[in-house]
Coordinates of C-alpha atoms and ligand atoms in Angstrom, one line a residue:
M17 CA 6.2 -0.6 34.0
H18 CA 8.1 -4.2 34.5
G19 CA 9.6 -5.8 31.6
L20 CA 7.8 -3.0 29.0
V21 CA 10.0 -1.6 26.4
S22 CA 9.2 2.2 25.5
L23 CA 8.0 2.6 22.3
G24 CA 10.4 5.7 20.5
C25 CA 11.4 5.6 17.2
R26 CA 14.7 5.5 18.1
R27 CA 14.6 2.9 20.3
N28 CA 12.6 0.9 18.4
A29 CA 15.6 0.8 15.6
T30 CA 17.8 0.0 18.0
R31 CA 15.9 -2.9 19.1
M32 CA 16.1 -3.8 15.3
R33 CA 19.9 -3.8 14.8
R34 CA 20.2 -5.6 18.1
S35 CA 17.9 -8.3 16.6
A36 CA 20.5 -10.4 14.5
S37 CA 16.8 -11.4 11.8
F38 CA 16.2 -7.6 11.8
G39 CA 19.4 -6.1 11.3
A40 CA 19.3 -8.0 7.9
A41 CA 16.2 -7.3 7.5
M42 CA 17.3 -3.4 7.9
A43 CA 20.2 -4.3 5.9
S44 CA 18.4 -5.9 3.0
S45 CA 15.6 -2.8 3.1
L46 CA 18.5 -0.2 2.7
T47 CA 19.7 -2.1 -0.5
V48 CA 16.1 -2.8 -2.1
C49 CA 15.4 1.3 -1.5
K50 CA 18.6 1.8 -3.7
L51 CA 16.9 4.0 -5.8
R52 CA 17.1 5.2 -9.6
M53 CA 15.9 8.0 -8.4
R54 CA 17.8 11.6 -9.1
G55 CA 17.1 14.7 -7.4
R56 CA 19.6 17.7 -7.6
G57 CA 17.8 19.9 -5.2
L58 CA 21.2 20.8 -3.0
L59 CA 22.9 21.4 -6.9
V60 CA 20.3 23.6 -7.7
K61 CA 20.0 25.7 -4.8
C62 CA 23.6 26.7 -5.8
L63 CA 22.2 27.9 -9.1
E64 CA 20.5 31.0 -8.3
R65 CA 18.6 31.2 -11.9
V66 CA 18.4 28.7 -14.8
D67 CA 20.2 30.8 -17.5
T68 CA 23.6 31.2 -15.0
F69 CA 23.1 26.9 -15.2
F70 CA 24.2 27.5 -19.0
Q71 CA 25.6 29.6 -18.6
R72 CA 28.6 28.1 -16.3
S73 CA 28.2 25.2 -18.8
I74 CA 28.2 22.1 -16.0
T75 CA 28.3 19.5 -18.7
T76 CA 25.4 17.3 -18.2
D77 CA 28.0 14.6 -17.2
V78 CA 28.7 16.3 -14.1
V79 CA 25.2 17.1 -13.2
A80 CA 24.5 13.1 -14.0
T81 CA 27.7 12.5 -11.4
Q82 CA 25.7 15.1 -8.9
V83 CA 22.4 14.0 -9.2
E84 CA 23.7 10.3 -9.2
A85 CA 24.9 11.3 -5.8
L86 CA 21.7 12.7 -4.4
R87 CA 19.9 9.4 -4.6
T88 CA 17.1 8.8 -2.3
H89 CA 16.0 6.1 -0.3
G90 CA 12.9 4.4 -0.2
S91 CA 10.0 5.4 1.8
D92 CA 10.0 3.6 4.8
E93 CA 13.4 4.7 5.7
K94 CA 12.2 8.6 4.9
D95 CA 9.5 7.9 7.0
G96 CA 10.8 6.8 10.2
C97 CA 8.0 7.2 13.1
K98 CA 5.7 10.0 11.6
S99 CA 1.7 9.6 11.9
L100 CA -0.1 9.3 8.4
S101 CA -1.1 12.6 8.9
A102 CA 1.9 14.0 8.2
V103 CA 3.2 11.4 5.8
Q104 CA 0.1 12.4 3.7
A105 CA 0.9 15.9 4.0
E106 CA 4.2 15.9 3.0
R107 CA 3.6 13.7 -0.2
Q108 CA 0.9 15.6 -1.7
G109 CA 2.8 19.0 -1.4
Q110 CA 5.4 17.0 -3.7
A111 CA 1.9 15.5 -5.5
E112 CA 0.9 19.1 -6.1
R113 CA 4.8 20.3 -7.8
S114 CA 4.7 17.0 -10.6
V115 CA 4.1 16.4 -13.7
L116 CA 3.8 13.3 -15.4
I117 CA 5.4 12.9 -19.4
S118 CA 4.7 10.2 -21.5
C119 CA 8.5 9.7 -23.6
H120 CA 10.3 7.8 -25.7
S121 CA 12.2 4.5 -23.9
R122 CA 15.3 6.0 -25.8
T123 CA 15.4 9.9 -25.0
N124 CA 18.3 11.9 -24.1
E125 CA 18.1 11.6 -20.1
K126 CA 20.6 14.5 -19.9
R127 CA 18.7 16.5 -22.8
F128 CA 15.1 16.2 -21.0
F129 CA 16.4 17.2 -17.5
K130 CA 18.1 20.3 -18.6
Y131 CA 15.0 21.3 -21.0
L132 CA 13.3 20.3 -18.2
S133 CA 15.3 22.5 -15.2
S134 CA 14.7 25.7 -17.5
H135 CA 11.4 26.0 -16.0
G136 CA 12.7 26.1 -12.6
D137 CA 14.4 24.0 -10.0
I138 CA 13.2 20.3 -10.4
N139 CA 13.7 18.4 -7.1
K140 CA 13.2 15.0 -8.0
Y141 CA 12.6 12.8 -11.3
F142 CA 12.3 9.1 -12.3
F143 CA 11.2 6.8 -15.1
Y144 CA 9.2 3.8 -15.1
E145 CA 7.8 1.6 -17.0
S146 CA 3.7 1.5 -18.1
Y147 CA 2.3 0.7 -21.3
G148 CA 4.8 2.6 -22.5
T149 CA 7.1 5.2 -20.2
Y150 CA 7.2 7.5 -18.5
A151 CA 8.9 9.8 -16.1
V152 CA 7.7 11.9 -12.8
V153 CA 8.9 15.1 -12.2
E154 CA 8.5 17.2 -9.0
F155 CA 9.8 20.4 -9.3
A156 CA 11.6 22.7 -6.1
R157 CA 8.2 25.5 -6.3
Q158 CA 4.6 25.4 -7.5
E159 CA 5.9 28.1 -10.5
G160 CA 8.1 25.8 -12.5
V161 CA 5.1 23.2 -13.3
A162 CA 3.5 27.1 -14.2
S163 CA 6.0 28.1 -16.4
L164 CA 5.7 24.3 -18.0
L165 CA 2.2 24.3 -18.5
E166 CA 2.3 27.6 -19.5
E167 CA 4.9 26.8 -22.3
A168 CA 3.1 23.4 -23.4
A169 CA 1.3 23.0 -26.5
I170 CA -1.9 21.9 -27.7
P171 CA -1.5 18.6 -30.4
T172 CA -2.8 19.4 -34.1
I173 CA -4.4 16.9 -35.0
S174 CA -6.6 16.4 -38.5
H175 CA -9.2 14.1 -38.0
E176 CA -10.2 14.0 -34.7
S177 CA -11.4 17.1 -31.7
L178 CA -9.8 17.7 -28.7
V179 CA -11.4 18.2 -25.5
P180 CA -9.8 21.3 -24.5
F181 CA -8.9 20.2 -20.9
K182 CA -5.1 20.8 -19.6
S183 CA -3.7 18.7 -16.8
R184 CA -0.5 17.9 -15.8
L185 CA -0.1 14.7 -17.9
L186 CA 2.2 15.9 -20.9
S187 CA 4.0 14.4 -24.0
L188 CA 7.1 15.0 -24.7
K189 CA 8.2 15.7 -28.7
N190 CA 10.6 15.5 -29.9
L191 CA 11.9 18.1 -33.4
G192 CA 15.0 17.6 -33.2
S193 CA 17.4 15.1 -35.7
V194 CA 20.5 15.6 -33.6
D195 CA 19.9 12.8 -31.1
S196 CA 17.2 10.8 -32.5
A197 CA 15.8 8.5 -30.4
N198 CA 16.8 5.5 -31.9
Q199 CA 20.9 6.8 -31.1
Q200 CA 19.7 6.6 -27.8
A201 CA 20.5 4.0 -24.9
E202 CA 17.1 2.8 -23.8
L203 CA 16.4 4.7 -20.0
Q204 CA 16.8 3.5 -17.1
T205 CA 12.8 2.6 -16.2
Q206 CA 11.4 0.4 -13.0
L207 CA 8.5 -2.2 -13.4
Q208 CA 5.7 -0.9 -11.2
T209 CA 5.0 -4.3 -11.0
T210 CA 5.9 -7.5 -8.4
I211 CA 8.6 -10.4 -9.6
P212 CA 5.9 -13.6 -10.6
I213 CA 6.1 -16.3 -8.1
N214 CA 8.0 -18.5 -9.4
E215 CA 10.5 -15.9 -9.8
L216 CA 10.0 -15.3 -5.8
I217 CA 9.5 -19.1 -4.8
Q218 CA 13.2 -19.5 -6.3
R219 CA 14.5 -16.2 -4.0
L220 CA 12.8 -17.4 -1.1
S221 CA 14.7 -20.6 -1.2
R222 CA 18.3 -19.2 -1.5
E223 CA 18.0 -17.4 1.7
E224 CA 19.4 -18.9 5.0
S225 CA 16.8 -18.7 7.5
I226 CA 12.9 -18.4 7.7
D227 CA 13.4 -14.9 9.0
Q228 CA 15.3 -14.2 6.1
Q229 CA 12.3 -15.6 3.5
V230 CA 9.8 -13.7 5.1
T231 CA 11.8 -10.3 5.4
S232 CA 13.0 -10.5 1.5
L233 CA 9.4 -11.8 0.5
T234 CA 8.1 -7.7 2.1
E235 CA 11.3 -6.4 0.5
A236 CA 10.2 -8.0 -2.8
Y237 CA 6.8 -7.4 -2.5
Q238 CA 6.2 -3.8 -0.6
L239 CA 5.7 -0.7 -2.3
T240 CA 8.6 1.6 -3.7
E241 CA 9.2 5.4 -3.1
E242 CA 8.2 5.8 -6.5
N243 CA 5.6 4.0 -7.2
S244 CA 3.9 5.7 -3.7
R245 CA 4.8 9.1 -5.5
L246 CA 3.1 7.7 -8.4
R247 CA -0.1 7.2 -6.2
F248 CA 0.1 10.3 -4.4
L249 CA 0.4 11.8 -8.0
V250 CA -2.8 9.9 -9.4
C251 CA -5.2 11.4 -6.2
S252 CA -3.5 14.9 -7.3
L253 CA -4.3 15.3 -10.5
L254 CA -7.8 13.5 -10.1
K255 CA -7.9 16.9 -7.6
D256 CA -7.4 19.2 -10.3
I257 CA -10.7 18.0 -11.7
A258 CA -13.1 18.1 -8.6
A259 CA -11.2 21.3 -7.4
A260 CA -13.0 22.7 -10.4
Y261 CA -16.4 22.0 -8.6
F262 CA -15.0 22.3 -4.7
P263 CA -12.2 24.6 -5.1
K264 CA -10.8 23.3 -0.9
S265 CA -11.4 19.7 -2.1
T266 CA -8.8 17.2 -2.3
I267 CA -8.3 13.7 -2.5
K268 CA -6.3 11.1 -0.7
P269 CA -5.5 7.3 -1.1
F270 CA -6.1 5.4 2.1
G271 CA -6.6 1.1 2.4
S272 CA -3.0 -0.5 1.6
S273 CA -1.8 2.6 -0.9
V274 CA -1.0 3.8 2.4
N275 CA -1.4 1.8 5.6
G276 CA 2.4 0.2 5.2
F277 CA 0.7 -3.7 3.5
G278 CA 0.4 -2.7 0.1
K279 CA 2.1 -4.6 -2.1
L280 CA 3.3 -3.5 -5.7
G281 CA 0.0 -3.5 -8.0
C282 CA -2.8 -3.4 -4.6
D283 CA -5.6 -1.1 -6.1
L284 CA -5.4 3.0 -6.2
D285 CA -8.2 3.5 -2.6
M286 CA -9.1 7.5 -3.1
F287 CA -10.8 9.4 -0.7
L288 CA -12.6 12.7 -1.7
D289 CA -12.4 14.9 1.2
L290 CA -14.5 17.6 1.2
D291 CA -14.3 18.3 5.4
G292 CA -12.6 21.5 4.3
I293 CA -14.9 22.9 2.6
R294 CA -18.5 21.2 5.2
G295 CA -17.0 20.6 8.4
R296 CA -15.5 23.9 8.7
K297 CA -18.0 25.5 11.8
A298 CA -17.8 29.7 11.2
K299 CA -18.3 31.4 13.9
M300 CA -21.9 32.4 14.5
P301 CA -21.8 35.9 16.1
K302 CA -23.8 36.0 19.5
S303 CA -26.2 39.1 17.8
G304 CA -26.2 41.1 15.1
L305 CA -25.8 40.5 11.3
F306 CA -23.3 37.7 9.4
L307 CA -23.6 36.0 6.5
E308 CA -24.6 32.4 5.0
Y309 CA -24.0 30.7 1.8
Q310 CA -27.0 29.2 0.1
L311 CA -26.5 25.4 -0.5
K312 CA -28.8 23.1 -2.3
R313 CA -30.4 21.0 0.0
A314 CA -30.8 16.6 -0.3
N315 CA -32.5 13.9 1.2
S316 CA -29.7 12.6 3.0
E317 CA -25.9 12.7 3.3
R318 CA -26.0 9.1 0.9
A319 CA -27.7 11.0 -1.6
V320 CA -25.2 14.5 -1.7
T321 CA -22.1 11.8 -1.8
Q322 CA -24.0 10.3 -4.2
S323 CA -24.6 13.1 -7.3
I324 CA -21.4 14.4 -6.0
L325 CA -19.4 11.2 -7.3
S326 CA -22.0 10.9 -9.8
V327 CA -20.8 14.6 -11.1
I328 CA -17.1 14.1 -10.7
G329 CA -17.4 10.4 -12.3
E330 CA -19.1 12.1 -15.5
C331 CA -16.1 14.2 -15.8
V332 CA -13.1 11.6 -15.2
E333 CA -15.0 9.4 -18.2
Q334 CA -15.0 12.9 -20.6
F335 CA -12.2 15.0 -19.8
V336 CA -9.1 13.4 -17.8
P337 CA -6.7 11.9 -20.4
G338 CA -5.9 8.4 -19.5
C339 CA -9.0 7.3 -17.4
V340 CA -10.5 4.5 -18.9
G341 CA -13.6 1.8 -18.2
V342 CA -14.6 4.4 -15.5
Q343 CA -17.9 3.0 -13.9
K344 CA -20.2 4.8 -11.5
I345 CA -21.1 2.0 -8.9
L346 CA -23.3 4.2 -6.3
N347 CA -25.8 2.0 -4.9
A348 CA -23.2 0.4 -2.7
R349 CA -23.5 0.2 1.0
C350 CA -20.4 2.6 0.0
P351 CA -20.9 4.4 -3.5
L352 CA -17.7 4.9 -5.4
V353 CA -16.4 5.8 -9.2
R354 CA -14.1 2.9 -9.8
F355 CA -12.0 3.0 -13.2
A356 CA -8.5 2.1 -14.7
H357 CA -5.3 5.2 -14.7
Q358 CA -3.4 4.1 -17.9
P359 CA -0.4 6.0 -17.8
S360 CA 0.1 4.6 -14.4
G361 CA -1.5 0.7 -14.5
F362 CA -3.4 2.0 -11.5
Q363 CA -6.9 0.5 -10.9
C364 CA -8.4 3.3 -9.2
D365 CA -11.6 3.3 -6.8
L366 CA -12.5 6.8 -5.8
T367 CA -15.4 7.3 -2.9
A368 CA -15.9 10.0 -0.8
N369 CA -17.3 10.8 2.6
N370 CA -15.7 7.1 3.6
R371 CA -14.0 8.6 7.0
V372 CA -14.2 5.5 8.8
A373 CA -12.3 3.5 6.5
M374 CA -9.6 6.7 6.9
K375 CA -9.9 6.1 10.5
S376 CA -8.6 1.7 9.8
T377 CA -6.1 2.8 7.3
E378 CA -4.7 5.0 9.9
L379 CA -4.9 2.4 12.9
L380 CA -3.2 -0.4 10.2
Y381 CA -0.4 2.2 9.6
L382 CA 0.4 2.8 13.4
Y383 CA 0.3 -1.2 13.6
G384 CA 2.4 -1.8 11.5
K385 CA 4.5 0.9 13.0
L386 CA 4.6 0.0 16.5
D387 CA 6.6 -2.6 15.4
P388 CA 8.5 -4.4 12.3
R389 CA 7.5 -8.0 12.5
V390 CA 3.5 -6.8 12.5
R391 CA 4.4 -5.9 8.5
F392 CA 6.9 -8.8 8.1
L393 CA 4.0 -11.5 9.1
V394 CA 1.4 -9.7 7.5
F395 CA 2.5 -9.4 4.1
T396 CA 3.9 -12.9 4.1
V397 CA 0.0 -14.3 5.4
R398 CA -1.1 -11.9 2.5
C399 CA 0.8 -13.3 -0.3
W400 CA 0.5 -16.9 0.6
A401 CA -3.4 -16.1 1.1
R402 CA -3.4 -14.8 -2.8
V403 CA -1.1 -17.7 -4.1
H404 CA -3.5 -20.3 -3.0
G405 CA -6.6 -18.3 -4.0
I406 CA -7.9 -17.5 -0.2
T407 CA -7.8 -14.3 -1.3
S408 CA -9.2 -12.6 -4.9
S409 CA -8.9 -9.4 -7.2
I410 CA -12.7 -10.4 -7.2
P411 CA -15.6 -9.6 -5.2
G412 CA -16.8 -12.7 -3.6
A413 CA -16.9 -14.8 -0.7
W414 CA -13.5 -14.8 -0.6
I415 CA -11.4 -13.6 3.1
T416 CA -10.7 -9.9 1.9
N417 CA -7.1 -8.6 2.8
F418 CA -8.5 -6.1 4.8
S419 CA -9.8 -9.1 7.4
L420 CA -6.8 -11.1 6.6
T421 CA -4.6 -8.4 8.3
V422 CA -7.3 -7.9 10.7
M423 CA -6.7 -11.5 11.7
V424 CA -3.1 -11.4 11.9
L425 CA -3.4 -8.6 13.9
F426 CA -5.4 -9.9 16.4
F427 CA -2.9 -12.8 16.3
L428 CA -0.3 -11.1 17.6
Q429 CA -2.4 -9.7 20.6
R430 CA -3.1 -12.9 21.7
R431 CA 0.7 -14.0 22.0
T432 CA 2.8 -14.0 25.2
P433 CA 3.2 -11.3 26.4
P434 CA 1.4 -9.4 23.6
I435 CA 3.5 -7.7 20.7
I436 CA 0.8 -5.4 19.4
P437 CA -1.4 -3.4 22.0
T438 CA -5.6 -4.0 22.0
L439 CA -7.8 -1.2 20.1
D440 CA -9.3 -0.7 23.7
H441 CA -6.0 1.0 24.6
L442 CA -4.7 2.4 22.4
R443 CA -8.5 4.7 23.2
D444 CA -7.1 4.9 26.5
L445 CA -4.2 6.6 26.0
A446 CA -5.5 9.4 23.0
G447 CA -5.5 13.0 24.4
P448 CA -7.9 15.3 23.5
E449 CA -6.7 16.3 19.9
D450 CA -7.0 12.4 18.8
M451 CA -10.9 12.3 19.8
S452 CA -12.7 11.8 17.0
V453 CA -16.6 10.3 16.1
I454 CA -17.5 9.5 13.0
E455 CA -21.2 8.9 12.3
G456 CA -21.8 8.2 15.8
N457 CA -18.9 6.1 15.9
D458 CA -16.2 6.3 18.6
C459 CA -13.0 6.3 16.3
T460 CA -11.1 7.4 18.8
F461 CA -7.3 5.9 18.9
V462 CA -3.7 7.9 19.9
S463 CA -2.0 9.1 17.5
D464 CA 1.6 9.5 19.1
F465 CA 4.0 6.8 19.3
S466 CA 5.7 8.0 21.6
K467 CA 2.9 7.5 24.2
I468 CA 2.6 3.5 23.6
Q469 CA 4.6 1.2 25.4
L470 CA 5.2 -2.4 24.4
Q471 CA 5.8 -5.4 26.4
S472 CA 9.0 -7.2 25.8
N473 CA 8.3 -10.0 22.7
T474 CA 11.0 -11.8 21.5
D475 CA 9.1 -14.2 19.1
S476 CA 11.0 -14.5 16.3
L477 CA 9.6 -14.6 13.0
E478 CA 9.3 -18.3 11.6
Q479 CA 8.4 -19.1 15.2
L480 CA 5.1 -16.2 15.1
L481 CA 4.6 -17.9 11.0
C482 CA 4.4 -20.7 12.2
E483 CA 2.5 -20.2 14.9
F484 CA -0.2 -18.4 13.4
F485 CA -1.0 -21.7 11.0
E486 CA -1.0 -23.3 14.3
F487 CA -3.4 -20.7 15.8
Y488 CA -6.0 -20.7 13.1
S489 CA -6.0 -24.2 12.1
T490 CA -7.4 -24.9 15.8
F491 CA -9.6 -21.4 16.1
A492 CA -12.9 -21.8 17.1
F493 CA -15.0 -20.3 14.4
N494 CA -18.0 -21.6 15.1
K495 CA -18.3 -20.1 18.7
M496 CA -16.1 -16.8 18.5
S497 CA -15.3 -14.3 16.6
I498 CA -12.5 -11.9 16.3
N499 CA -12.4 -8.8 17.7
I500 CA -9.4 -6.5 17.9
R501 CA -10.6 -4.4 20.0
K502 CA -10.9 -5.9 23.1
G503 CA -8.0 -8.2 22.3
K504 CA -10.3 -11.1 23.4
E505 CA -12.5 -13.7 21.1
Q506 CA -16.2 -12.9 22.0
N507 CA -18.8 -14.9 21.7
K508 CA -20.3 -15.1 18.2
P509 CA -23.3 -12.5 17.9
E510 CA -24.4 -14.1 15.1
V511 CA -24.7 -17.5 13.0
T512 CA -22.0 -16.7 10.3
P513 CA -19.3 -18.9 9.5
L514 CA -16.6 -15.9 10.1
Y515 CA -17.2 -13.0 12.4
I516 CA -14.2 -10.5 12.9
Q517 CA -15.5 -7.6 14.1
N518 CA -15.5 -3.7 12.5
P519 CA -13.2 -2.5 14.9
F520 CA -15.0 1.1 14.4
E521 CA -18.6 0.1 13.2
I522 CA -18.7 -2.2 16.1
S523 CA -21.9 -3.9 15.3
L524 CA -21.0 -4.9 12.0
N525 CA -18.4 -7.9 10.3
I526 CA -15.7 -7.2 8.0
S527 CA -16.5 -11.1 6.5
K528 CA -19.7 -11.5 6.3
N529 CA -19.7 -11.8 2.7
V530 CA -17.3 -15.2 4.1
N531 CA -18.8 -18.5 3.7
A532 CA -18.3 -21.9 4.7
T533 CA -16.6 -23.4 1.8
Q534 CA -14.0 -20.4 1.9
L535 CA -13.1 -20.7 5.5
D536 CA -12.8 -24.4 5.4
R537 CA -10.1 -24.1 2.4
F538 CA -8.9 -21.1 4.8
V539 CA -8.3 -23.4 8.2
A540 CA -6.8 -26.3 5.9
L541 CA -4.6 -24.8 4.6
C542 CA -3.2 -23.3 7.9
Q543 CA -3.2 -26.7 8.8
E544 CA -1.5 -28.0 5.9
S545 CA 1.0 -24.7 6.4
S546 CA 1.5 -25.2 9.8
W547 CA 2.4 -29.3 9.6
L548 CA 4.7 -28.1 6.6
L549 CA 6.6 -25.5 8.8
Q550 CA 7.2 -28.5 11.9
Q551 CA 9.0 -30.9 9.3
S552 CA 12.8 -30.6 10.5
E553 CA 13.8 -31.3 7.2
N554 CA 12.2 -28.2 5.6
R555 CA 13.2 -25.7 8.2
T556 CA 16.4 -25.3 6.4
P557 CA 18.0 -24.6 3.2
R558 CA 18.2 -27.7 0.6
N559 CA 20.8 -26.5 -1.5
G560 CA 21.0 -27.5 -5.1
K561 CA 23.8 -30.3 -6.8
G562 CA 26.0 -28.6 -9.1
G563 CA 25.1 -24.5 -8.6
K564 CA 22.0 -25.8 -9.2
T565 CA 18.9 -23.4 -7.8
P566 CA 18.2 -25.2 -4.2
K567 CA 14.7 -27.0 -3.3
P568 CA 12.0 -25.2 -2.2
W569 CA 11.8 -25.3 1.4
G570 CA 10.8 -23.4 4.9
L571 CA 8.4 -20.3 3.8
A572 CA 9.0 -21.3 -0.3
S573 CA 7.5 -24.2 0.1
L574 CA 4.5 -22.8 1.8
L575 CA 4.0 -21.1 -1.8
L576 CA 4.1 -24.2 -4.3
P577 CA 0.8 -25.6 -4.8
S578 CA -1.1 -27.5 -1.9
Q579 CA -1.2 -30.9 -1.8
V580 CA -4.4 -31.3 0.2
V581 CA -6.7 -28.2 -0.9
G582 CA -7.8 -27.9 -4.2
M583 CA -7.0 -24.8 -6.5
K584 CA -7.7 -23.2 -9.6
S585 CA -4.8 -21.2 -10.1
S586 CA -2.6 -24.6 -9.6
K587 CA -3.5 -25.2 -13.4
K588 CA -0.9 -21.8 -14.3
R589 CA 2.1 -23.7 -12.6
R590 CA 4.4 -26.1 -12.1
R591 CA 3.1 -29.0 -10.1
E592 CA 5.9 -29.7 -7.2
P593 CA 5.8 -33.7 -6.6
A594 CA 5.6 -34.0 -3.1
S595 CA 6.6 -36.8 -1.9
E596 CA 4.4 -40.3 -0.8
R597 CA 5.3 -39.8 2.6
I598 CA 4.1 -35.8 2.9
K599 CA 0.8 -36.9 0.4
I600 CA 0.0 -39.4 3.4
L601 CA 0.2 -37.4 6.1
L602 CA -1.5 -34.2 4.6
E603 CA -4.1 -37.5 4.4
S604 CA -4.5 -37.8 8.0
L605 CA -4.0 -35.0 9.1
K606 CA -7.1 -33.8 6.7
N607 CA -9.2 -36.8 7.9
N608 CA -8.5 -36.5 11.8
N609 CA -8.1 -33.2 12.3
Q610 CA -11.3 -31.7 11.3
P611 CA -11.9 -27.7 12.3
K612 CA -13.9 -27.1 15.2
K613 CA -16.5 -25.5 13.3
S614 CA -19.9 -25.7 12.7
Ligands
GTP897 P1 -6.3 -4.3 -1.1 O1 -6.8 -3.7 -2.0 O2 -6.7 -6.1 -1.0 O3 -4.6 -4.6 -1.5 O4 -6.1 -3.9 0.0 P2 -7.0 -3.0 0.6 O5 -6.5 -2.8 2.5 O6 -6.8 -1.1 0.4 O7 -8.4 -3.3 0.6 P3 -9.5 -2.6 0.5 O8 -8.9 -1.8 -1.3 O9 -10.7 -3.8 0.4 O10 -10.0 -1.5 1.3 C1 -9.8 -0.7 1.4 C2 -9.7 0.3 3.1 O11 -11.3 0.0 2.9 C3 -8.9 -1.7 3.9 O12 -7.7 -0.8 4.0 C4 -9.8 -0.8 4.7 O13 -9.6 0.5 5.3 C5 -11.4 -0.2 4.7 N1 -12.1 -1.5 4.2 C6 -12.5 -2.5 3.0 N2 -12.9 -3.5 3.5 C7 -13.8 -3.3 5.0 C8 -14.5 -3.4 5.5 O14 -15.3 -4.6 5.1 N3 -15.1 -2.3 6.5 C9 -14.2 -1.3 7.1 N4 -14.9 -1.3 7.9 N5 -13.5 -1.0 6.6 C10 -13.1 -1.8 5.3
MG898 MG1 -7.2 -1.6 -1.7

C-alpha cells in the first residue's frame, strides 16, 4: 500500500533512530534504565553448588564487580514488542520466584547476598525505600524460595499473639556484632515515587526543545523496571491467599501498572483470574460414564464475584502481613476490595471477573507500542491534567486518566495521515486466535503487532502537543462523541457534557461522571495551553543569567498554575507572575473564544 510503513519491532526502532528527537528519547531512556539492580545469573551458572561458591573463596568484591556488570536494562527495552500476555507470563514467573525482605538501611550488602545465595542461585535483587528499606530478591529456581522459607524462623514476642500465616514477606535479623548495622554504609536504594512538580519544571526548563521536554517528562514519570517487578510481586503474594481456596487462580495486574502509561506512584489494579478453573470446559464423552464437580450455586455471576471478594478481602485483612485499611466495596458496578500494601507503598484495588478491563488494558498497551509518540503524548497530557486538577485521585466529576488516554488516542487517529489505526481496523486484522466475546461484547482485535501497517506520519511531538490542545479547544462537545472504534466523532447518543464511547461495551459512556464545570475547565485549560505554545518567545529556552535556573518555557510553562482557570492546588505552589500582556491576552481569549458546547 502506498505511503504505508510496515510495523515490525526492528523497523519501528529504525524509525526512532532516524528521527532526531526520538533518537534522543531512546538514548535518554537507556540512561534511565541504568538501574541499581544487580544480578549474577551467569556467575551463578558457573558455580555448580552453593558450597563450592564458598570453597572457591570468591571474595565479595569479585562478586560485587561481576554483579555490577550484570545490571539489567529497563522494562521497556527488555519487553520490546512482546504481547502483553507474554510480558505478564514472564513477569509472573519472576514474581513467583521472588521474596520481599524488610531490612536495615545499613545492612551489609555482600553478607546479605552471600547468605541468600546459600539457599539457591539468585537472578536479581535490588533495594528500595518505602516506609523503611526493603529488598526484592528473585531466585533462579523455586527451590531457592522454598529453602529460604524452610529456614525462616517464627518471631518470638511476649505480649501479643501471632497469626501463623507464613508468606514471602520476611524480615532480616542480624544477631552478629562484627558488622553491626551502624558501621555499614547506607544501602543504595530506589525511591518508588516521582520527583516533585517544581523539580520537574526546573528539569524541563533546562531542555533544549519541546520534543526533548516531552521525552524527559516521560522518563521522569514512567514506571521503572524495579517498580514493575514489585507490582507483580505484590500480585503474587496475594495470589498465595487466593490459591488457598482456588489453587489454579492467578492475580494479574491491569490498568496503568501494565498498559505502558503508568506513572510511579499510580495505584495497583489487580484482577483475580479464576478462568483457569471455571473457564475450562472438559470434553464431554458422547456416551458412557463421566464425572462432574458438585459446585455451590448462586443467583448471579455478580453474586459469585461478591462472595469471593468478600472472603478474600476478609483474609487479606485478617491474615496478610503488610495489608492495611481494607475496604470491601462490593456494591460498586465493579465490586472490589481496596487496601494499602505498606511494604510496597501501593494503593491496591482487587477485582474479580473484570475481563473487559483486562481487554482495555491490552488495547492501550498495543496502541502505546505501535508508535513511541503515543506514550510520550499520553504521559505529557496526563501530567498536565493532574497538575491542573483536571484529574484527581479522588473519585468524582473529574475526567479520569483512562478517559484522557482515550481522548489522546482519538486525537492521534484524527491526524492526517492518522498516527494510529481505528479499533475497527484492528478488529478486521484479527485472526481466529484473537476472537474474544465477553458478556456479549465483541472484544476482538489483532494481537500480532506485525500484521499492523502504519501510515507514515512525521509530526513532531511539539506539533502534536500544540495541536492536541487546539483540537480539544474547539471540539464540538455539545453535539459530538469521541469514538476510537470508528476513529471519527459521532453524534452524541445522549445529553451529557462529555461522551466518550466505551471501546468494548459500546453502549456505555466512560466519562458519564464528568460534569459541565469539569469539562469547561478542561476546555479553558486547553485554550490557554494552546495559546501559550503558540507564543514564539515561549517556544525556545529562556536561559537564566549567571548560571541561574532557566525560566520555565515550552512544556514547563504549561505546568505552572493557570492564569485563566482557578485551581485549588495553586495554594501549595509558588505562583509565577505572568506578564500583564499575557494576562490581558488570556482574558480576551477567555471572553471571546467560548467553547462550542451547551
Ligand atoms: P491510573 O490508575 O489513574 O494511573 O490509570 P488507570 O488506567 O489504571 O485507571 P483506573 O485505575 O481508573 O482503571 C484501571 C483500568 O480499568 C483502566 O486502565 C481501564 O482498562 C479500566 N477502566 C477504568 N475506567 C473504566 C471505565 O469507565 N470503563 C471501562 N470499560 N474500563 C475502565
Ligand atoms: Mg489504575
